[in-house]
Amino acid sequence: MPREFTTIGVVGLGTMGAGIAEVMARNGIKVIGVEVDDAGLARGRGHLQSSVARAVKRGKLTDAEAAELQDRVIFSTSLDDLAAAELVVEAVPEDLQLKRSVFQRLDAICPPETVLATNTSALSVTEISVATARPSRVVGVHFFNPATVMKLAEVVRTVVTDPEVVDDVEALVRRLGKDDVTCGDRAGFIANALLFGYLNHAVAMYEQKYATREDIDTAMKLGCGLPMGPLALLDLIGIDTAYEILDTMYRQSRDRLHAPAPILKQMATAGLLGRKTGRGFYTYEGSDSPVVVDDEQAPGAGGLGRHGDQVREVRRIGVVGSGTMANGIAEVCVKAGYDTVLVARATAKVDAARAAIARSLEKAVQRGKLAEPDRDAALARLHGSVDLAELSDCDLVVEAVVEDVEVKRALFSNFDELCKPGAILATTTSSLPVIECAMATQRPADVVGVHFFNPAPVMKLVEVVRTVKTADDVVATVHAVCAKLGKVAVDCGDRAGFIVNALLFPYLNDAVKMLEAHYATADDIDTAMKRGCGYPMGPFELLDVVGLDVSLAIQRVLYLEFREPGFAPAPLLEHLVTAGYLGRKAGRGFRDYSSR
């Protein structure tokens, strides 16, 4: 049976340490909280009292429970008081020498059977453990901030950690109401190893002026359902903290994707640390405020408006294709009041597309999201055809056919001959170069990427992709159309992956590499990202939904575009695709769905 800890010490009562102490005390455990001096102790006590008061105000604790909780916590400035603890959790700042010195002192004070744990998020647990004479009784227990809310704790074992110690700490984590995932000792563990590579890539995208901070954050929130955009999240974490974590990861992995983007060090040196200083990637109302205020980078500030006033008139829209995406785009257009013609290769496909759109509109009526007269009016605006000549009077033509560059080029060459002068020609490609479509025409200035996300009637995001030839009024017009469609449009340049896929798929590829290395299980990796980072789906759940073949194709495009060794598709992903394990659609991917 796992050992049940009754008295636990916490060293360091900053936001994280005080949160850990509160979680322990909430679950009936006596806590000895230690700070370096009286001022630190007062701050720690304040953190705990404020958090408990908020819980009472929200009805999460009664006054009596709050009083009992606080009675379980003893505050001290002496490490000697930890001699009575069965487990000590260190939560001091992320400085290896500081942590090692704390562990050396704890080793001299605590009985041999006491377990020593570090809450480090990135440093080597092994390097910390060898500062003691009991490395087999040292373990990592990485709580996530705020500890009282986040449901994950990573249990980090070194090569010499006693398996019984791991079992005891796992049992404690579960007793605290947390999901525990267990992994080996390498920089970043599970969640941070995957999260910070993605965050670093987003910073590089911003630093290169590929997209604005607002568009990067909006794209990842709306395109992937993430709770926060990457740059806003970095401001919350702290730019200095993020730099230190990435630097530690790079020193261990030597993976260039973990080398901190240069702007992070510049910002840290300049004191632009994020919310805690009131200025990071965004500007805040004040130190420690979550309220963003306009600054010189805000859209429209200082005459920096992104879109001119000139907008072409769009009354009729053409959609070419008959798949799920084409149908969804056509549905969105007719619902927004646009006369829309959908062109497919065969009459049967046109009929099937019209039937699919009618079913979708009927579901909207049944759910109370669309009135019956509006449904009827939308269907009346929908016209189907097998003749591309029907596009001749369209003001905007959207191509939504198969992801094959030669097919798209041939189609755009036809648009050039059939469509009227001034018509905007758009491609919904998610990964191919838009300029290839543009140069198949004699009017490349009229060609733009308009990347809708699937399902188009539901997903709010559209990536507007400008080539080096795209005219300003074309971009402005597409933004105006997106607004009428009820979509949020973000701008980016014409390179592989645009914003969302360029940030999402390398993260998914890194998760596959982590599994491939037997560092953690697919279940633990998924749990870590959902519980530790608030992601709606774990990477392997998402890969199985997207399709492993689709994911591999996108990763290959990214690798060929950027020639970044870290973007090379994980061999395990390639092997699964070769074996026909393509995800849910094939009944098997990273998980087996055949019996579900």
XYZ file of C-alpha atoms in Angstrom:
596
model
C 0.000 0.000 0.000
C 1.307 3.500 -0.811
C 2.426 5.570 2.121
C -0.098 8.169 3.310
C 1.612 11.447 4.166
C 0.144 13.356 7.134
C 2.656 16.215 7.479
C 4.181 17.924 4.469
C 6.632 20.807 4.277
C 6.635 23.481 1.577
C 9.754 25.584 1.067
C 9.018 28.874 -0.662
C 5.629 30.552 -0.313
C 5.372 32.564 -3.491
C 2.271 32.195 -5.626
C 3.091 28.585 -6.477
C 4.327 27.506 -3.046
C 1.352 29.065 -1.264
C -0.960 27.363 -3.750
C 0.636 23.980 -3.097
C 0.324 24.523 0.651
C -3.358 25.395 0.250
C -4.053 22.295 -1.849
C -2.432 20.095 0.793
C -4.325 21.747 3.640
C -7.645 21.523 1.771
C -7.177 17.770 1.737
C -6.647 17.389 5.468
C -2.839 17.413 5.468
C -0.836 19.343 8.046
C 1.508 21.796 6.271
C 4.692 23.484 7.453
C 5.365 26.462 5.201
C 8.842 27.966 5.275
C 10.081 31.264 3.835
C 13.479 32.915 3.956
C 12.456 35.869 6.164
C 9.522 37.532 7.892
C 8.674 39.671 4.848
C 8.491 36.592 2.622
C 6.432 34.823 5.262
C 3.969 37.727 5.384
C 3.606 37.654 1.596
C 3.065 33.892 1.643
C 0.459 34.168 4.380
C -1.217 36.910 2.340
C -1.305 34.713 -0.783
C -2.969 31.914 1.181
C -5.471 34.140 2.956
C -6.495 35.927 -0.256
C -6.994 32.637 -2.096
C -9.039 31.131 0.730
C -11.167 34.292 0.958
C -11.916 34.062 -2.791
C -12.925 30.416 -2.373
C -15.325 31.357 0.440
C -16.779 34.214 -1.616
C -17.407 31.835 -4.539
C -19.056 29.253 -2.324
C -16.240 26.706 -2.730
C -15.504 26.711 1.004
C -17.571 27.477 4.074
C -16.241 29.842 6.758
C -15.695 26.851 9.040
C -13.780 24.910 6.356
C -11.655 27.960 5.624
C -10.767 28.319 9.302
C -9.860 24.621 9.573
C -7.762 24.859 6.438
C -5.746 27.785 7.771
C -5.309 26.088 11.135
C -3.543 23.210 9.350
C -0.803 25.518 8.036
C 2.150 26.434 10.254
C 4.359 29.302 9.053
C 8.073 29.441 9.800
C 11.343 31.039 8.739
C 13.398 28.055 9.900
C 14.097 24.980 7.763
C 14.781 23.120 11.015
C 11.014 22.933 11.576
C 10.794 20.578 8.585
C 12.354 17.745 10.598
C 8.788 16.667 11.398
C 7.736 16.461 7.716
C 7.347 13.131 5.893
C 7.542 14.867 2.525
C 9.035 18.277 1.686
C 8.146 20.102 -1.537
C 10.614 22.766 -2.647
C 9.047 25.703 -4.535
C 11.796 28.332 -4.586
C 12.771 30.344 -7.730
C 14.057 28.447 -10.803
C 17.761 28.675 -9.965
C 19.694 25.409 -9.941
C 22.274 26.450 -7.349
C 19.598 27.826 -5.039
C 17.614 24.615 -5.264
C 20.697 22.461 -4.698
C 21.603 24.468 -1.582
C 18.057 24.046 -0.220
C 18.227 20.290 -0.786
C 21.625 20.061 0.896
C 20.194 21.709 4.007
C 17.033 19.581 3.922
C 19.175 16.452 3.633
C 20.921 17.370 6.887
C 17.699 18.285 8.714
C 15.127 15.672 7.612
C 15.082 12.017 8.720
C 16.356 9.489 6.158
C 12.842 8.277 5.314
C 11.599 11.771 4.382
C 10.897 12.199 0.668
C 12.308 15.373 -0.897
C 10.447 16.756 -3.911
C 11.137 19.670 -6.248
C 8.435 21.614 -8.072
C 10.857 22.687 -10.811
C 9.233 23.098 -14.216
C 12.386 22.722 -16.295
C 15.560 22.083 -14.285
C 17.160 18.660 -13.966
C 15.749 16.744 -11.011
C 18.812 14.515 -11.170
C 21.193 17.466 -10.729
C 19.155 18.620 -7.750
C 18.992 15.126 -6.224
C 22.760 14.523 -6.217
C 23.192 17.473 -3.869
C 21.859 15.079 -1.217
C 23.003 11.793 0.245
C 19.590 10.292 -0.626
C 19.073 10.742 -4.409
C 16.851 7.644 -4.443
C 14.346 9.522 -2.263
C 14.232 12.638 -4.447
C 11.471 13.122 -7.002
C 9.975 15.910 -9.099
C 6.365 16.956 -8.439
C 5.509 19.646 -10.956
C 2.264 21.392 -10.061
C 0.742 23.845 -12.517
C -0.215 27.423 -11.713
C -2.609 28.149 -10.077
C -2.159 24.957 -8.083
C -5.609 25.229 -6.519
C -7.272 25.182 -9.946
C -5.108 23.184 -12.337
C -5.870 19.473 -12.283
C -2.472 18.159 -13.346
C 0.754 17.263 -11.573
C 3.748 15.724 -13.352
C 5.621 13.174 -11.250
C 9.230 13.126 -12.443
C 11.415 10.157 -11.648
C 15.185 10.116 -12.096
C 17.163 7.000 -13.028
C 17.791 6.357 -9.318
C 14.435 7.324 -7.772
C 13.065 4.465 -5.667
C 9.913 3.053 -7.372
C 8.167 3.051 -3.977
C 8.781 6.800 -3.695
C 7.181 7.290 -7.117
C 4.196 5.159 -6.068
C 3.776 7.119 -2.818
C 3.896 10.492 -4.573
C 1.508 9.356 -7.322
C -0.947 8.289 -4.622
C -0.588 11.700 -2.940
C -1.293 13.511 -6.221
C -4.464 11.481 -6.716
C -5.475 12.139 -3.097
C -5.205 15.866 -3.875
C -7.735 15.426 -6.686
C -5.135 15.851 -9.427
C -4.436 13.777 -12.510
C -0.915 12.425 -12.264
C 1.305 11.718 -15.236
C 4.692 10.140 -14.666
C 7.709 10.776 -16.846
C 11.485 10.684 -16.902
C 13.841 13.517 -16.050
C 14.402 15.649 -19.099
C 13.998 19.388 -19.658
C 10.399 20.533 -19.759
C 9.026 17.123 -18.784
C 5.832 16.524 -20.828
C 3.719 19.671 -20.858
C 6.434 22.332 -20.957
C 8.536 20.379 -23.452
C 5.630 20.492 -25.901
C 4.209 23.867 -24.876
C 7.371 25.964 -24.956
C 8.519 24.740 -28.359
C 5.174 25.962 -29.704
C 5.395 29.258 -27.789
C 8.930 29.858 -29.060
C 7.799 29.268 -32.639
C 4.989 31.797 -32.159
C 7.492 34.365 -30.856
C 9.692 33.809 -33.916
C 6.651 34.316 -36.155
C 5.945 37.625 -34.414
C 9.609 38.670 -34.440
C 9.776 38.096 -38.196
C 6.695 40.354 -38.592
C 4.901 37.529 -40.390
C 1.709 38.340 -38.486
C 0.662 40.712 -35.734
C 0.474 39.656 -32.095
C -3.328 40.000 -32.210
C -3.647 37.855 -35.342
C -1.341 35.131 -34.010
C -3.253 34.919 -30.734
C -6.681 35.119 -32.372
C -5.747 32.440 -34.902
C -4.710 29.918 -32.253
C -7.707 30.596 -30.022
C -10.311 30.389 -32.775
C -8.524 27.892 -35.024
C -7.552 25.417 -32.303
C -9.890 26.221 -29.432
C -7.032 27.133 -27.100
C -7.873 29.096 -23.937
C -5.220 31.735 -24.668
C -3.104 32.818 -27.598
C 0.629 32.034 -27.327
C 1.841 35.614 -26.854
C -0.782 36.459 -24.231
C 0.149 33.208 -22.471
C 3.829 34.175 -22.453
C 2.888 37.476 -20.829
C 1.027 35.522 -18.154
C 3.906 33.076 -17.571
C 6.515 35.843 -17.552
C 8.975 36.562 -20.348
C 11.967 35.995 -18.053
C 10.574 32.659 -16.863
C 9.890 31.572 -20.445
C 13.423 32.510 -21.487
C 14.952 30.502 -18.631
C 12.815 27.444 -19.392
C 13.676 27.542 -23.101
C 17.357 28.120 -22.377
C 17.395 25.125 -20.037
C 15.599 22.983 -22.608
C 18.049 24.025 -25.321
C 21.100 23.285 -23.174
C 19.798 19.752 -22.633
C 18.349 18.998 -26.068
C 20.509 21.137 -28.384
C 17.379 21.298 -30.525
C 17.438 24.628 -32.371
C 13.652 24.870 -32.008
C 14.231 25.271 -28.246
C 16.820 28.049 -28.660
C 15.018 31.090 -27.225
C 13.924 33.570 -29.893
C 16.305 36.557 -29.565
C 13.491 38.990 -28.777
C 12.742 37.092 -25.541
C 16.167 37.931 -24.103
C 15.867 41.532 -25.300
C 12.478 41.901 -23.606
C 13.690 40.251 -20.397
C 16.718 42.552 -20.269
C 14.508 45.588 -20.868
C 12.178 44.596 -18.041
C 9.261 43.858 -20.359
C 8.320 40.729 -18.428
C 4.604 40.539 -19.175
C 1.691 41.058 -16.821
C 3.836 41.242 -13.692
C 5.509 44.436 -14.938
C 2.549 45.770 -16.934
C 4.264 45.398 -20.310
C 5.289 42.412 -22.402
C 3.992 41.530 -25.846
C 0.947 43.554 -24.800
C 0.546 46.587 -22.557
C -1.547 46.226 -19.398
C -3.412 48.627 -17.152
C -0.743 48.172 -14.489
C 1.577 45.637 -12.893
C -0.128 42.274 -12.305
C -3.229 43.455 -14.182
C -4.888 41.183 -16.769
C -6.505 44.172 -18.515
C -4.918 44.933 -21.904
C -4.810 48.574 -23.014
C -4.049 50.057 -26.422
C -0.452 50.884 -27.259
C 1.517 51.862 -30.357
C 1.159 48.351 -31.807
C -2.621 48.166 -31.463
C -4.459 47.825 -34.810
C -5.124 51.292 -36.178
C -2.846 53.035 -33.675
C -0.684 55.799 -35.069
C -2.126 55.436 -38.548
C -1.154 51.764 -38.732
C -4.536 50.577 -40.011
C -4.053 47.323 -41.928
C -6.808 47.727 -44.511
C -7.580 50.642 -46.781
C -11.036 52.095 -47.153
C -11.359 51.000 -50.763
C -13.493 47.855 -50.982
C -14.772 46.174 -54.132
C -18.483 45.467 -54.348
C -19.392 41.813 -53.781
C -22.952 40.720 -54.527
C -22.531 37.251 -56.027
C -20.094 34.566 -54.864
C -18.990 31.441 -56.688
C -17.789 28.319 -54.857
C -16.042 25.559 -56.821
C -16.055 22.090 -55.278
C -18.517 19.657 -53.731
C -16.764 18.398 -50.627
C -17.458 19.233 -47.000
C -15.482 22.479 -47.142
C -17.098 23.734 -50.361
C -20.567 22.947 -49.018
C -19.815 24.698 -45.752
C -18.535 27.848 -47.450
C -21.573 27.965 -49.753
C -23.878 27.560 -46.749
C -22.182 30.400 -44.881
C -22.457 32.653 -47.943
C -26.180 32.097 -48.565
C -26.978 32.533 -44.878
C -25.183 35.884 -44.954
C -27.341 37.075 -47.850
C -25.021 36.468 -50.804
C -26.379 35.067 -54.045
C -24.148 31.978 -54.398
C -23.453 29.540 -57.218
C -21.828 26.197 -56.352
C -20.062 24.515 -59.265
C -19.228 20.794 -59.159
C -18.054 18.261 -61.738
C -21.290 16.288 -62.050
C -25.026 16.829 -61.602
C -25.142 14.128 -58.918
C -22.484 16.011 -56.924
C -24.395 19.268 -57.259
C -27.580 17.581 -56.031
C -25.745 15.942 -53.133
C -24.180 19.266 -52.136
C -27.531 21.044 -52.216
C -29.098 18.265 -50.123
C -26.261 18.450 -47.577
C -26.641 22.226 -47.259
C -30.441 21.875 -46.890
C -29.946 19.308 -44.085
C -27.505 21.582 -42.293
C -29.875 24.552 -42.522
C -32.747 22.404 -41.246
C -30.654 21.367 -38.225
C -30.020 25.049 -37.520
C -33.790 25.640 -37.565
C -34.411 22.733 -35.197
C -31.784 24.087 -32.790
C -33.371 27.512 -32.817
C -30.371 29.132 -34.498
C -32.182 29.970 -37.755
C -35.750 31.011 -38.497
C -37.689 29.048 -41.120
C -38.138 32.073 -43.437
C -34.380 32.691 -43.261
C -33.736 29.050 -44.135
C -36.027 29.287 -47.158
C -34.432 32.556 -48.273
C -30.946 31.063 -47.941
C -31.856 28.036 -50.067
C -33.372 30.358 -52.673
C -30.008 32.128 -52.956
C -28.192 28.843 -53.630
C -27.682 27.879 -57.264
C -25.941 24.713 -58.471
C -24.207 24.080 -61.761
C -21.729 21.837 -63.534
C -20.644 24.671 -65.849
C -17.739 26.922 -64.817
C -19.187 29.557 -67.145
C -21.772 30.230 -64.402
C -18.962 32.022 -62.559
C -18.780 34.757 -65.183
C -20.853 37.277 -63.223
C -19.450 36.458 -59.759
C -17.619 39.162 -57.826
C -15.738 36.660 -55.670
C -14.862 33.089 -56.653
C -13.673 30.660 -53.975
C -11.882 27.476 -55.020
C -12.348 24.547 -52.613
C -11.171 21.502 -54.571
C -8.613 18.791 -53.799
C -5.212 19.824 -52.341
C -3.274 19.266 -55.576
C -1.320 22.220 -56.921
C -1.675 21.187 -60.587
C -5.457 20.809 -60.248
C -5.670 24.228 -58.633
C -3.413 25.879 -61.221
C -5.535 24.503 -64.063
C -8.682 25.754 -62.356
C -7.275 29.257 -61.843
C -6.220 29.374 -65.477
C -9.884 28.721 -66.345
C -11.031 31.411 -63.893
C -8.781 33.868 -65.682
C -10.649 33.320 -68.925
C -14.177 32.990 -67.492
C -14.381 35.534 -64.678
C -15.105 39.199 -65.257
C -12.443 41.871 -64.772
C -12.183 42.925 -61.120
C -13.476 39.615 -59.759
C -11.499 38.379 -56.762
C -10.139 34.843 -57.136
C -9.589 32.997 -53.863
C -8.198 29.614 -52.845
C -9.021 27.812 -49.612
C -5.765 25.827 -49.620
C -4.464 25.041 -46.153
C -0.863 24.359 -47.112
C -0.075 24.977 -50.803
C 1.515 28.230 -52.054
C -1.168 30.731 -53.048
C 1.284 32.375 -55.467
C 1.224 29.187 -57.589
C -2.500 29.770 -58.185
C -1.981 33.492 -58.743
C 0.688 33.049 -61.408
C -1.551 30.671 -63.364
C -3.603 33.787 -64.156
C -2.949 37.066 -65.929
C -4.270 38.935 -62.868
C -2.198 37.821 -59.851
C -3.108 41.018 -57.986
C -6.701 39.722 -57.768
C -5.708 36.378 -56.200
C -5.734 35.786 -52.448
C -5.824 32.887 -49.995
C -8.990 32.596 -47.907
C -8.432 29.650 -45.577
C -11.670 28.622 -43.872
C -11.556 26.060 -41.068
C -13.669 22.913 -40.974
C -16.613 22.862 -40.397
C -16.997 26.258 -42.078
C -20.488 27.003 -40.683
C -19.147 26.572 -37.126
C -15.512 27.705 -37.093
C -15.133 31.466 -36.727
C -11.610 31.835 -38.102
C -10.506 32.691 -41.635
C -6.834 33.174 -42.529
C -6.484 35.802 -45.269
C -3.269 35.009 -47.131
C -1.606 37.791 -49.092
C 0.957 36.959 -51.769
C 3.661 39.388 -52.913
C 1.315 40.265 -55.796
C -2.029 40.635 -53.956
C -3.583 44.107 -54.172
C -4.472 45.989 -50.978
C -8.115 46.446 -51.960
C -8.448 42.686 -52.482
C -7.391 42.058 -48.880
C -9.710 44.821 -47.636
C -12.620 43.371 -49.626
C -12.082 39.861 -48.291
C -12.044 41.233 -44.730
C -15.341 43.016 -45.408
C -16.881 39.813 -46.785
C -15.617 37.789 -43.798
C -17.181 40.308 -41.421
C -20.535 39.932 -43.209
C -20.169 36.148 -42.970
C -19.727 36.473 -39.203
C -16.101 35.350 -39.364
C -12.961 36.707 -37.725
C -10.260 37.261 -40.335
C -6.529 37.332 -39.602
C -3.775 38.374 -42.012
C -0.627 36.475 -42.869
C 1.862 36.005 -45.676
C 2.013 33.237 -48.250
C 4.167 30.562 -46.697
C 3.550 26.960 -45.697
C 1.073 26.428 -42.884
C 0.079 30.096 -42.634
C -0.413 30.805 -38.897
C -2.391 27.935 -37.391
C -0.939 24.908 -39.150
C 2.603 26.285 -38.942
C 2.281 26.432 -35.147
C 0.017 23.425 -34.578
C 1.633 20.637 -36.587
C 5.229 20.940 -35.331
C 3.766 20.671 -31.802
C 1.881 17.516 -32.832
C 5.035 16.162 -34.466
C 7.003 16.797 -31.255
C 4.378 14.825 -29.318
C 4.840 11.862 -31.682
C 8.616 12.048 -31.195
C 8.087 12.035 -27.419
C 5.952 8.886 -27.689
C 8.415 7.337 -30.122
C 11.205 7.809 -27.559
C 9.116 5.922 -24.937
C 9.357 8.988 -22.686
C 5.665 8.899 -21.800
C 2.511 7.113 -22.932
C 0.007 8.593 -25.383
C -2.553 8.752 -22.558
C -0.185 10.629 -20.242
C 0.843 13.066 -22.970
C -2.795 13.779 -23.852
C -3.686 14.203 -20.175
C -0.735 16.535 -19.596
C -1.743 18.876 -22.410
C -5.449 18.875 -21.562
C -5.093 19.221 -17.796
C -1.854 21.191 -17.656
C -2.413 23.584 -20.566
C -6.189 23.627 -20.934
C -6.138 22.252 -24.480
C -9.505 20.910 -25.668
C -7.868 17.757 -27.035
C -4.572 15.995 -26.446
C -2.169 15.757 -29.406
C -2.921 12.099 -30.145
C -6.674 12.581 -29.903
C -6.333 15.482 -32.344
C -4.065 13.597 -34.748
C -6.549 10.730 -34.915
C -9.377 13.186 -35.652
C -7.469 15.157 -38.299
C -6.140 12.006 -39.946
C -2.558 10.805 -39.760
C -2.176 10.974 -43.525
C -3.353 14.605 -43.612
C -1.072 15.445 -40.691
C 1.916 13.795 -42.349
C 1.293 15.640 -45.620
C 1.166 19.010 -43.818
C 4.300 18.240 -41.810
C 6.148 17.291 -44.997
C 5.141 20.601 -46.600
C 6.386 22.507 -43.548
C 9.679 20.601 -43.607
C 10.223 21.293 -47.303
C 9.340 24.981 -46.881
C 11.466 25.803 -43.838
C 14.212 23.136 -44.167
C 14.254 22.983 -40.385
C 15.605 19.586 -39.183
C 13.235 19.666 -36.195
C 10.283 19.777 -38.615
C 11.160 16.443 -40.222
C 8.129 14.148 -39.799
C 8.484 11.708 -36.901
C 9.289 8.228 -38.287
C 6.481 6.724 -36.165
C 3.954 8.966 -37.940
C 5.245 7.834 -41.333
C 5.145 4.159 -40.306
C 1.553 4.362 -39.063
C 0.437 6.000 -42.310
C 2.256 3.354 -44.345
C 0.459 0.671 -42.314
C -2.905 2.271 -43.065
C -3.481 3.395 -39.485
C -4.884 6.800 -40.422
C -6.918 7.621 -37.317
C -10.624 7.479 -36.606
C -11.609 7.317 -40.271
C -9.662 4.048 -40.632
C -10.708 2.627 -37.253
C -7.174 2.821 -35.941
C -4.483 5.427 -35.487
C -2.650 6.068 -32.244
C -5.630 4.344 -30.640
C -7.875 1.501 -31.788
C -11.457 2.601 -32.591
C -12.660 -0.617 -34.190
C -14.564 -1.785 -31.099
C -15.971 1.651 -30.128
